[in-house]
Amino acid sequence: MTSQVLTKQQSIAVEAFVRLLRAHAATTKALSADLYEEHGLSINDYEALLRLAHAENGLMRRVDLARELVLTPSGVTRMLDGLERCGLVEKATCESDLRVTYATLTDEGRKRLERASRSHMAAVRALFSEHYTDDELRALADLLGRLPGAGEGQVEECTP
């Protein structure tokens, strides 16, 4: 077995990656716990409701939602099943292609999202403003935006 000695540049990249992973895990855990305790929503639940709220007519193809949430199709199905049982989303079909199914935000889902958004956004702002200036946050957002998968997904159109 051979050993690999990291160059200084490689070790800086590895350190940045490890810090990104650890920061993501810690902040996701803390913010998700707050969301669940206050509103009964996980981070993924919240993001799904948020993406549906921003989608045209409050609906998205389930496969597009899975891609944007970085979940597998079966993972998004399990998540949406729970949100459906709570009355926060509903299934809809595509008239032009019956194989396509949509997730659509219900009125109750929009109300829950609005309530959760107030406290969740305040917690996110507090967390980041505690550690970064506005200029640092802009730079951080720009830097992280360069990583693969950090941008918005493209949605294919279908007539609901």
Short mmCIF file of C-alpha atoms in Angstrom, two decimals:
data_model
loop_
_atom_site.label_atom_id
_atom_site.label_comp_id
_atom_site.label_asym_id
_atom_site.label_seq_id
_atom_site.Cartn_x
_atom_site.Cartn_y
_atom_site.Cartn_z
CA MET A 1 0.00 0.00 0.00
CA THR A 2 1.36 3.40 -0.90
CA SER A 3 0.89 6.52 1.13
CA GLN A 4 -0.03 9.81 -0.43
CA VAL A 5 1.44 13.01 0.93
CA LEU A 6 -0.85 15.96 0.45
CA THR A 7 0.66 19.08 -0.98
CA LYS A 8 -0.11 22.33 0.82
CA GLN A 9 -2.68 23.23 -1.87
CA GLN A 10 -4.35 19.82 -1.60
CA SER A 11 -4.48 20.01 2.20
CA ILE A 12 -6.12 23.45 2.05
CA ALA A 13 -8.79 22.07 -0.30
CA VAL A 14 -9.36 19.07 1.97
CA GLU A 15 -9.57 21.31 5.03
CA ALA A 16 -12.10 23.58 3.29
CA PHE A 17 -14.16 20.55 2.26
CA VAL A 18 -14.13 19.05 5.76
CA ARG A 19 -15.14 22.39 7.30
CA LEU A 20 -17.96 22.77 4.75
CA LEU A 21 -19.27 19.30 5.57
CA ARG A 22 -19.05 19.81 9.32
CA ALA A 23 -20.63 23.27 9.18
CA HIS A 24 -23.43 21.94 6.98
CA ALA A 25 -24.11 19.03 9.33
CA ALA A 26 -24.08 21.17 12.47
CA THR A 27 -26.20 24.01 11.11
CA THR A 28 -28.67 21.65 9.43
CA LYS A 29 -29.06 19.68 12.65
CA ALA A 30 -29.64 22.81 14.76
CA LEU A 31 -31.98 24.56 12.32
CA SER A 32 -33.91 21.37 11.60
CA ALA A 33 -34.40 20.72 15.33
CA ASP A 34 -35.78 24.24 15.77
CA LEU A 35 -38.11 23.89 12.77
CA TYR A 36 -39.39 20.54 13.94
CA GLU A 37 -39.92 21.65 17.53
CA GLU A 38 -41.76 24.82 16.55
CA HIS A 39 -43.57 23.76 13.37
CA GLY A 40 -43.34 19.96 12.94
CA LEU A 41 -41.24 20.33 9.77
CA SER A 42 -37.80 19.01 8.83
CA ILE A 43 -35.42 21.13 6.77
CA ASN A 44 -36.36 19.05 3.69
CA ASP A 45 -40.08 19.51 4.42
CA TYR A 46 -39.57 23.25 4.74
CA GLU A 47 -37.53 23.49 1.55
CA ALA A 48 -40.11 21.43 -0.37
CA LEU A 49 -42.92 23.73 0.77
CA LEU A 50 -40.79 26.78 -0.08
CA ARG A 51 -39.99 25.51 -3.58
CA LEU A 52 -43.66 24.72 -4.19
CA ALA A 53 -44.65 28.18 -2.97
CA HIS A 54 -42.25 29.75 -5.48
CA ALA A 55 -43.33 27.47 -8.33
CA GLU A 56 -45.92 28.63 -10.83
CA ASN A 57 -49.39 27.86 -9.46
CA GLY A 58 -47.76 26.26 -6.40
CA LEU A 59 -47.05 23.00 -8.17
CA MET A 60 -44.03 21.11 -9.48
CA ARG A 61 -43.38 17.79 -11.11
CA ARG A 62 -42.32 15.42 -8.38
CA VAL A 63 -39.16 14.44 -10.28
CA ASP A 64 -38.17 18.11 -10.58
CA LEU A 65 -38.80 18.64 -6.89
CA ALA A 66 -36.64 15.61 -6.08
CA ARG A 67 -33.82 16.97 -8.23
CA GLU A 68 -34.00 20.43 -6.67
CA LEU A 69 -34.04 18.97 -3.16
CA VAL A 70 -31.18 16.62 -4.08
CA LEU A 71 -33.30 13.62 -3.09
CA THR A 72 -33.95 10.36 -4.88
CA PRO A 73 -37.40 9.91 -6.43
CA SER A 74 -38.26 7.40 -3.68
CA GLY A 75 -36.93 9.79 -1.02
CA VAL A 76 -39.12 12.64 -2.27
CA THR A 77 -42.09 10.27 -2.45
CA ARG A 78 -41.64 9.31 1.23
CA MET A 79 -41.29 12.97 2.21
CA LEU A 80 -44.32 14.05 0.17
CA ASP A 81 -46.40 11.18 1.57
CA GLY A 82 -45.85 12.62 5.06
CA LEU A 83 -46.66 16.15 3.91
CA GLU A 84 -49.81 14.84 2.19
CA ARG A 85 -50.92 13.06 5.39
CA CYS A 86 -50.55 16.42 7.18
CA GLY A 87 -52.62 18.16 4.48
CA LEU A 88 -49.74 20.42 3.41
CA VAL A 89 -49.39 19.12 -0.17
CA GLU A 90 -51.54 17.16 -2.60
CA LYS A 91 -50.88 15.06 -5.69
CA ALA A 92 -51.94 16.34 -9.08
CA THR A 93 -51.73 14.72 -12.49
CA CYS A 94 -50.66 16.01 -15.86
CA GLU A 95 -53.50 15.99 -18.41
CA SER A 96 -51.14 15.72 -21.37
CA ASP A 97 -49.04 12.88 -19.87
CA LEU A 98 -50.65 10.69 -17.22
CA ARG A 99 -47.24 9.28 -16.23
CA VAL A 100 -46.31 12.69 -14.80
CA THR A 101 -47.39 13.56 -11.27
CA TYR A 102 -47.14 16.86 -9.49
CA ALA A 103 -46.88 17.97 -5.91
CA THR A 104 -49.06 20.95 -5.20
CA LEU A 105 -49.09 23.21 -2.17
CA THR A 106 -52.36 23.35 -0.24
CA ASP A 107 -53.71 26.43 1.53
CA GLU A 108 -52.77 24.80 4.84
CA GLY A 109 -49.26 24.13 3.47
CA ARG A 110 -48.88 27.79 2.51
CA LYS A 111 -50.06 28.90 5.99
CA ARG A 112 -47.65 26.50 7.73
CA LEU A 113 -44.81 27.68 5.49
CA GLU A 114 -45.55 31.34 6.27
CA ARG A 115 -45.54 30.65 10.03
CA ALA A 116 -42.38 28.57 9.83
CA SER A 117 -40.61 31.09 7.58
CA ARG A 118 -40.79 33.85 10.14
CA SER A 119 -38.92 31.95 12.83
CA HIS A 120 -36.68 29.96 10.48
CA MET A 121 -35.44 33.00 8.56
CA ALA A 122 -34.83 34.82 11.85
CA ALA A 123 -32.77 31.86 13.09
CA VAL A 124 -30.75 31.72 9.84
CA ARG A 125 -30.10 35.47 9.94
CA ALA A 126 -29.08 35.30 13.61
CA LEU A 127 -26.73 32.38 13.02
CA PHE A 128 -24.96 33.98 10.08
CA SER A 129 -24.89 37.54 11.41
CA GLU A 130 -23.27 36.22 14.59
CA HIS A 131 -20.31 34.96 12.56
CA TYR A 132 -20.13 37.10 9.41
CA THR A 133 -20.45 40.68 8.23
CA ASP A 134 -22.74 41.47 5.30
CA ASP A 135 -19.72 41.76 2.98
CA GLU A 136 -18.42 38.39 4.16
CA LEU A 137 -21.84 36.83 3.58
CA ARG A 138 -21.96 38.18 0.03
CA ALA A 139 -18.48 36.76 -0.61
CA LEU A 140 -19.40 33.42 0.98
CA ALA A 141 -22.57 33.17 -1.10
CA ASP A 142 -20.57 33.93 -4.25
CA LEU A 143 -17.87 31.38 -3.42
CA LEU A 144 -20.33 28.61 -2.52
CA GLY A 145 -22.41 29.43 -5.61
CA ARG A 146 -19.48 28.30 -7.75
CA LEU A 147 -19.72 24.72 -6.49
CA PRO A 148 -21.61 22.16 -8.59
CA GLY A 149 -25.26 21.83 -7.60
CA ALA A 150 -25.44 25.17 -5.80
CA GLY A 151 -27.66 26.74 -8.48
CA GLU A 152 -31.36 26.35 -9.22
CA GLY A 153 -32.62 23.39 -11.26
CA GLN A 154 -34.38 23.74 -14.60
CA VAL A 155 -38.04 22.73 -14.73
CA GLU A 156 -39.54 21.10 -17.81
CA GLU A 157 -43.04 22.25 -18.70
CA CYS A 158 -46.14 20.08 -18.84
CA THR A 159 -49.77 21.07 -18.90
CA PRO A 160 -51.35 20.26 -15.51
#
